[in-house]
Phi, psi and omega in degrees: 000158184264097183264056174252185185262009181278153170271122190235166170268097190294346179297326183241357179068026180239156180297133178264129181290156178301322180297318179294321178296318180295319179297318179297317180297317180297318180297318180292322178295319179296321179297318180294317180295323179295320178294321178302314184299313180297317181294320180298320179296318179299317181295319181300326181291342184279345177135161184294336183293349179263000186299323181297313180291325177298319179300321180292326178292317181296327186263353185224193181279161173295137180297130178259186176302157184298335177202169177298151167277115188224153173240141179104180182290134178292346179250019177301143182293341181234135174248124176251116176254130174247124171262121187218155173248141181293341180260019183264117181292326176292326175295318178299316179299319179297316182291332180276319191249341185246309187303317181304322180285328176294319179298317181292315187280324189244319187281310182292341179266001174089004182276331187227138169257124183256129179236133178254129180230139183284137171220074186294139181261349183197177183296322178296322178296322178297314182299315180291328182287336183292320187307313181300337179282355181254346180276171176305141187304324182283000177246010182303310184287335173295321177295317177302314180300316181295322180295316178291327181294328185253020182308318183301335180273304189282347179293339176280123186311320182288343183253354188301302183296318181300312183291319179295326177295320178295319177297314178302323180297326179283350184244016173096009179252133175277177185300319180293322180293321178293317179300316178295322179298310184294337179265359185283108181295329178298317177292320178299321180294326176300316180294314179296320180295325178301320178293315180297320178295323179297318178293318181291315189277324187228011178054040180291133182245340183193185184232150354280151170232134181244146174235116182244105183049042176095344178277125183265127182233121184260139174096169182295142176240137173285169178301317181297316181294318178296320179299318179300314180295317181291319178296322178294320179294323179294333182266359185242142174305141186297135175264155178293138180284000000 
């Protein structure tokens, strides 16, 4: 894995230029807006009683999950947000070698609330990111773990659907449910909206990006570096997210 400080395109392990990232973001935003338009037309065809809800869709963001997917105490003094792509090798390295120890030392002890947010870098990442949104809510992070554990299999285009279907099977979804999930535009829009919100709220440009009590940190962090940031946040008055 590439444990440097660059924001990279993890599919190829090479640095992604700012221009390419901007182009990707614009393309995803256009895709989301196009989906909104098609969906709004479909809703309008169903009858006038839906006009109120259609108006809210036209004027606002796509509805996301009712709350963040988080681990740890909701009143923890420190909030750690990770913006990650499922196809990010640096994200995979973080989840394998750093996050488990952070969860044990800080999250399970009540010091840190950890939130995972999608920032897909490509179409395959979107597809992999959708699946956890279809399993039971209390199995969301189990799905994340399985996806990162099996990256070597589903990252290959011919194996993506097959492997994600197998993962879904271990999490209570049958083959038909997984197929419906991966084709669900509403779930895809949640993932795309997460990326757009990341850019708007924290100027996220690539993955991984971490936000610790409002402090934005770009690039892979070692366990020692993450510990330094978390300890500093615990010793500092909380900043607005």
